[in-house]
């Protein structure tokens, strides 16, 4: 069970790194691909990026101490639920052009919960 938890943790950490790094390193205005009808401010985008990077670090640390990994996975799931709410409020799920990108947080939420459950079961 631990091998499965480790694989899921690493995969989710890679996604968190890929999503969080550009947001955390954001300088100036928000790029077009991060803009939406909701109008996130640049400092908020940077904060979200830092939270994603913290979750990434926690997921990797959780490979050595499982309680940290569980907390990181659950924290990442909470962040992703917020993203789902933001996309829903922005109408991204109703728009066929933006629906694909808006589905990523929903899928990743399921994976984050699976990481937390597998880490709990592996301990």
Phi, psi and omega in degrees: 000326181295324179298316178297317178297320180294317180296313178297320180298315181294317179298316179292325177294321178297317178296317179298321178293314181295326180277324187277325185299312179297327179288318182292328181269010183300128176238135177079219183283163179283129178297159185302323184290344178258351180281152178206176181295336181288337176070062175291140177279158180300317178298324178292321177297318178297319179297317178298318178299318178294323177295321178294322178291324176295321177296321178299312179298319179295322178296319179289322176294331179294345175291337181255330177222102191299327178301325177293319179296320178296314180297319180294318180295318179291322176295320177295322178296320178296317177300318181290326176296322174298321177295321177298315178299319179296315179296322179294317180295326180281351180080019183292332181283336180275339182268119181299334181285331183251356184298321182299312179293328181287340180284339182303313179299326179294316180293317181292331175297316178298318180294319180297320177293322178296321177298314181298316181294316182292324177294322178295316181291333182280345183276000000 
